């Protein structure tokens, strides 16, 4: 952006909503007045032809009425205006006007009156040519070196050059390989036409070659204009410039040479007569028009280039000499001489702003000076200042936003349908023996105020699947209610670790000061029924894993507890109930007839969890209904750590396996690329060499890569399944520890945070190391035996461990310490960098491709952050402290 | 006295005008009224109201109505929308108006304080465009394309009242025979021999209409306003009775026009704004006598090119081969350019 501006010498606005382009402006002494003053000739696409003779604008006035010499409406659109010696027998200047189907040549004459407004001007049509082809542009000059007259060459839209020798039509030739018309110019020095073709190359055609292209069409001279000639034209030279051109100009360099200037869309070229590049200049802007206008020093040419940023640049060859701001985007630029002022820049914009300007030489480094005369109203300002200070104070007191009203902004409720869907919505399920049912969940949102960007995301534990997990809403008016329904089903052949689903709504609440809104989150949990993943089954007496839960109340009929799983065929078996999970595993629930005990047994340890949890929940519900308040469950002794450790080992083994496979894959890929490289050099070699079985090797490696990739995918599937099992088992373990030690809700929360830190585990950050770190922290702080142990070692990074023995040791130790009366508590006086270790506080960063989904799931991370919405900026740990205090 | 010489509304940029000057003149109509517009350049941080009439834009502060601007469309060189920094809105899209009034360029920046409302831009730009494209109603024109096949090309609100044949234009020695068209907006004369030799004189630009003696005998003399170049046009109509009759007709039409001028700026708003009188706040008379010579320097804030009232004259520069503004003493073109780049 230049600091200089073009100074307005004379300007006017042409017409009403007319359009103009680069051919529409021409400067010449068109009325042959002989005083050397240029007239400005402007044609418009609306068919108006105007001739101006500008006078310097007198102080205080606009352009004068007498500056307009002539205005005529020609009816047809004017594509181009040129002035030259177009009429035979005279060397007077005449005006050629190109319409789309017509070429007209006029003489412009003036008769002077006594006063300025008595001068009258007239145009007289000398001759016209009707064109058989729609014209695009034209050029003129002494074609073939004729003296004292100018010939006209018109390029049609379909690529024919039509040459007119003044009043008569000479010939027409098609340009070879023509697609779209480009700019056209005539070089008198080489007697050739220069254009830029659709092949993005500058092409030069000799006039002689054009004229003598073929004799064949001489016979059909009458038809010539219609048909053109068939013979191929030979191009004189071409130069590839790799872009479309806006304009071409020929400018004489010295006595014996001229330069061809081509303005491309991004570059500006100067070529010699023979098509060699003299120089080129890369333009850092989008040019709109150009004009080589003079040679200030020997051997260089000055050029004006206008651009779409309202700028006009002046180059001496490739050196930028000046730049000035224009009020409009010029589509055509000329330099003229008016009334003793030489070098006036005339620009025309596409909407008809015609301006004659000179270059301003005062840089405008403008800054608004202070206006002193307007007094300030101090009382008002004082009031405003006080008000603002009050707002600042309020915000400081209340926190970033007022919390009181937040609850009411949006109400979210979820309702799970009481029955399974009559037609299951499950699609793409893994083939299995059972048909997979689905259940409908309905989420209802009710807003109090206008909200923006309301988005609902729903998360359920894999392998449960939703028919749709993202919804957007539009709450443009207050007090709207919208609801959405979706179905949940089991997608894969194993058991999810939880039946709870979570709906999270994020929205922005616009306020007066923040129209974009303050982002907020509301969440709502729902519980899916057991029958979604479980069918009634045959109870089995024997099982490898058994659990016994004690209660303090007399046993309840299992049929009463699980009416939805009652098997009508054997109602006598009131104390036995069988479940068959959709994955295929069986779980049997036994109620003791005499004692207050329940037994859950299964072949798989992790399958016990869902049923056990369901049993306890239903028991609690049952007794609550009866009005019994002091119901409690307990678990006596011996937490089944061994079974739990087996699951950990299995999960860990799969992780190690995955790591190995990935390493193998990376090796194979390196090998594959090496073979490819060798093969490529073989093939590129000019002397063919035997492939030496490299192709076989390539093929073999390729197969290995594919097989490894398949194995990784399969391993990932198994890892997912194993992780789900591990999570189930962990839930069970926590439940058992809770029942066993009668832990409070707060302590259970700490245990959950320690044992279930991740939604999904990855190679980079897995379950084992995070849990180990969390448990080690617990052991070193609240469960430590002596203060010696409390020395925290936080430096180590979380890496995948070599084996699981350390973790197992720590878990065993944790159980031991809890058994010996240790209390879980994360107290405030503990060392500050807790956040680093307590795993719930750090969010795993999803990295592997497996984690794509976790972007959607990220909302789920909020599940542990119960206080996030009320104390937003604080980390998770402090939130929990608040509870414990 | 021509209408024009008292018409300043569209041809001037004025600052802190009196309440009298804020009112619409005959023929001037209020097209749009926008509340909450900030004059970002001169009164940044001040809420104001923008009134768009068919002749000018008026802005006044809501807190202090005597802080105001009146920008005539004829002075406007260019209207663009650009990003500006407003005290009330921060970075925002603003309306830039570059004007030139008596060789001084002023720049105005207006910001709409209602976010997301493009009305400021649309109505000002559209009305200015309507003004620009209706110049035939207001401008004295010579040799323009007003005649087609000996018929007057009528403007949208124009009606021909009379057509007088045999009118000699006395601008050349032998005179030119032509025809008068007398309409409700202007008088048009054209030569019978040459359609493009014509004069279009809107009543707005007529300073006086007289019958005077000339070397051709009694003639109708129309003097155009100073603004349009102060042309003196002589026409001869024979016989004298017909001449007098014509003059009478032109005079009465001129009077009618002066009472309610037709400016030709037509712009339809979907919702009609209230009349200007209802919106203008009466200025409270201060108790203190204000010295009328004590003009505010309010205009200083709006200079488009620093503290420069006028451009220097153009001269030809051999160095660039172009006309440039005459350099200040001690400056060279190259020096200036090298400092800048």
PDB file of N, CA, C and O in Angstrom, chain B residues 93-114:
ATOM      1  N   UNK B  93     -16.762  -3.665  10.638  1.00  0.00           N
ATOM      2  CA  UNK B  93     -16.946  -3.194   9.273  1.00  0.00           C
ATOM      3  C   UNK B  93     -17.516  -1.771   9.327  1.00  0.00           C
ATOM      4  O   UNK B  93     -18.441  -1.503  10.088  1.00  0.00           O
ATOM      5  N   UNK B  94     -16.929  -0.875   8.557  1.00  0.00           N
ATOM      6  CA  UNK B  94     -17.389   0.506   8.630  1.00  0.00           C
ATOM      7  C   UNK B  94     -17.561   1.076   7.233  1.00  0.00           C
ATOM      8  O   UNK B  94     -17.027   0.556   6.256  1.00  0.00           O
ATOM      9  N   UNK B  95     -18.323   2.159   7.166  1.00  0.00           N
ATOM     10  CA  UNK B  95     -18.582   2.829   5.901  1.00  0.00           C
ATOM     11  C   UNK B  95     -17.584   3.975   5.762  1.00  0.00           C
ATOM     12  O   UNK B  95     -17.523   4.851   6.621  1.00  0.00           O
ATOM     13  N   UNK B  96     -16.773   3.945   4.707  1.00  0.00           N
ATOM     14  CA  UNK B  96     -15.791   4.990   4.461  1.00  0.00           C
ATOM     15  C   UNK B  96     -16.322   5.893   3.362  1.00  0.00           C
ATOM     16  O   UNK B  96     -16.645   5.414   2.290  1.00  0.00           O
ATOM     17  N   UNK B  97     -16.383   7.167   3.628  1.00  0.00           N
ATOM     18  CA  UNK B  97     -16.844   8.092   2.603  1.00  0.00           C
ATOM     19  C   UNK B  97     -15.745   9.108   2.362  1.00  0.00           C
ATOM     20  O   UNK B  97     -15.328   9.821   3.286  1.00  0.00           O
ATOM     21  N   UNK B  98     -15.240   9.145   1.148  1.00  0.00           N
ATOM     22  CA  UNK B  98     -14.226  10.129   0.794  1.00  0.00           C
ATOM     23  C   UNK B  98     -14.928  11.245   0.041  1.00  0.00           C
ATOM     24  O   UNK B  98     -15.654  11.000  -0.920  1.00  0.00           O
ATOM     25  N   UNK B  99     -14.720  12.480   0.496  1.00  0.00           N
ATOM     26  CA  UNK B  99     -15.414  13.601  -0.136  1.00  0.00           C
ATOM     27  C   UNK B  99     -14.399  14.662  -0.516  1.00  0.00           C
ATOM     28  O   UNK B  99     -13.295  14.713   0.012  1.00  0.00           O
ATOM     29  N   UNK B 100     -14.817  15.510  -1.422  1.00  0.00           N
ATOM     30  CA  UNK B 100     -13.979  16.639  -1.786  1.00  0.00           C
ATOM     31  C   UNK B 100     -14.892  17.855  -1.843  1.00  0.00           C
ATOM     32  O   UNK B 100     -15.880  17.856  -2.560  1.00  0.00           O
ATOM     33  N   UNK B 101     -14.559  18.835  -1.039  1.00  0.00           N
ATOM     34  CA  UNK B 101     -15.396  20.025  -0.967  1.00  0.00           C
ATOM     35  C   UNK B 101     -14.479  21.228  -1.069  1.00  0.00           C
ATOM     36  O   UNK B 101     -13.612  21.416  -0.208  1.00  0.00           O
ATOM     37  N   UNK B 102     -14.632  22.007  -2.096  1.00  0.00           N
ATOM     38  CA  UNK B 102     -13.778  23.177  -2.320  1.00  0.00           C
ATOM     39  C   UNK B 102     -12.291  22.833  -2.193  1.00  0.00           C
ATOM     40  O   UNK B 102     -11.578  23.392  -1.380  1.00  0.00           O
ATOM     41  N   UNK B 103     -11.849  21.873  -2.956  1.00  0.00           N
ATOM     42  CA  UNK B 103     -10.449  21.432  -3.030  1.00  0.00           C
ATOM     43  C   UNK B 103      -9.933  20.784  -1.751  1.00  0.00           C
ATOM     44  O   UNK B 103      -8.786  20.382  -1.690  1.00  0.00           O
ATOM     45  N   UNK B 104     -10.739  20.684  -0.745  1.00  0.00           N
ATOM     46  CA  UNK B 104     -10.282  19.996   0.469  1.00  0.00           C
ATOM     47  C   UNK B 104     -10.952  18.635   0.523  1.00  0.00           C
ATOM     48  O   UNK B 104     -12.148  18.524   0.319  1.00  0.00           O
ATOM     49  N   UNK B 105     -10.136  17.647   0.802  1.00  0.00           N
ATOM     50  CA  UNK B 105     -10.702  16.297   0.888  1.00  0.00           C
ATOM     51  C   UNK B 105     -10.984  15.940   2.339  1.00  0.00           C
ATOM     52  O   UNK B 105     -10.145  16.148   3.210  1.00  0.00           O
ATOM     53  N   UNK B 106     -12.169  15.425   2.591  1.00  0.00           N
ATOM     54  CA  UNK B 106     -12.514  14.948   3.927  1.00  0.00           C
ATOM     55  C   UNK B 106     -12.850  13.473   3.843  1.00  0.00           C
ATOM     56  O   UNK B 106     -13.385  13.011   2.848  1.00  0.00           O
ATOM     57  N   UNK B 107     -12.550  12.811   4.904  1.00  0.00           N
ATOM     58  CA  UNK B 107     -12.859  11.392   4.970  1.00  0.00           C
ATOM     59  C   UNK B 107     -13.768  11.153   6.168  1.00  0.00           C
ATOM     60  O   UNK B 107     -13.531  11.704   7.244  1.00  0.00           O
ATOM     61  N   UNK B 108     -14.814  10.372   5.984  1.00  0.00           N
ATOM     62  CA  UNK B 108     -15.736  10.086   7.083  1.00  0.00           C
ATOM     63  C   UNK B 108     -15.841   8.577   7.253  1.00  0.00           C
ATOM     64  O   UNK B 108     -15.843   7.836   6.282  1.00  0.00           O
ATOM     65  N   UNK B 109     -15.926   8.166   8.485  1.00  0.00           N
ATOM     66  CA  UNK B 109     -16.075   6.740   8.781  1.00  0.00           C
ATOM     67  C   UNK B 109     -17.277   6.585   9.706  1.00  0.00           C
ATOM     68  O   UNK B 109     -17.321   7.187  10.771  1.00  0.00           O
ATOM     69  N   UNK B 110     -18.241   5.810   9.276  1.00  0.00           N
ATOM     70  CA  UNK B 110     -19.408   5.563  10.117  1.00  0.00           C
ATOM     71  C   UNK B 110     -19.496   4.077  10.439  1.00  0.00           C
ATOM     72  O   UNK B 110     -19.270   3.232   9.583  1.00  0.00           O
ATOM     73  N   UNK B 111     -19.837   3.795  11.675  1.00  0.00           N
ATOM     74  CA  UNK B 111     -19.944   2.409  12.111  1.00  0.00           C
ATOM     75  C   UNK B 111     -21.339   2.185  12.663  1.00  0.00           C
ATOM     76  O   UNK B 111     -21.836   3.006  13.424  1.00  0.00           O
ATOM     77  N   UNK B 112     -21.919   1.084  12.266  1.00  0.00           N
ATOM     78  CA  UNK B 112     -23.214   0.727  12.826  1.00  0.00           C
ATOM     79  C   UNK B 112     -22.985  -0.014  14.133  1.00  0.00           C
ATOM     80  O   UNK B 112     -22.255  -0.993  14.175  1.00  0.00           O
ATOM     81  N   UNK B 113     -23.601   0.484  15.192  1.00  0.00           N
ATOM     82  CA  UNK B 113     -23.357  -0.139  16.492  1.00  0.00           C
ATOM     83  C   UNK B 113     -24.234  -1.357  16.721  1.00  0.00           C
ATOM     84  O   UNK B 113     -24.038  -2.109  17.656  1.00  0.00           O
ATOM     85  N   UNK B 114     -25.209  -1.562  15.859  1.00  0.00           N
ATOM     86  CA  UNK B 114     -26.017  -2.774  15.957  1.00  0.00           C
ATOM     87  C   UNK B 114     -25.293  -3.850  15.160  1.00  0.00           C
ATOM     88  O   UNK B 114     -25.130  -3.704  13.958  1.00  0.00           O
TER      89      UNK B 114
END
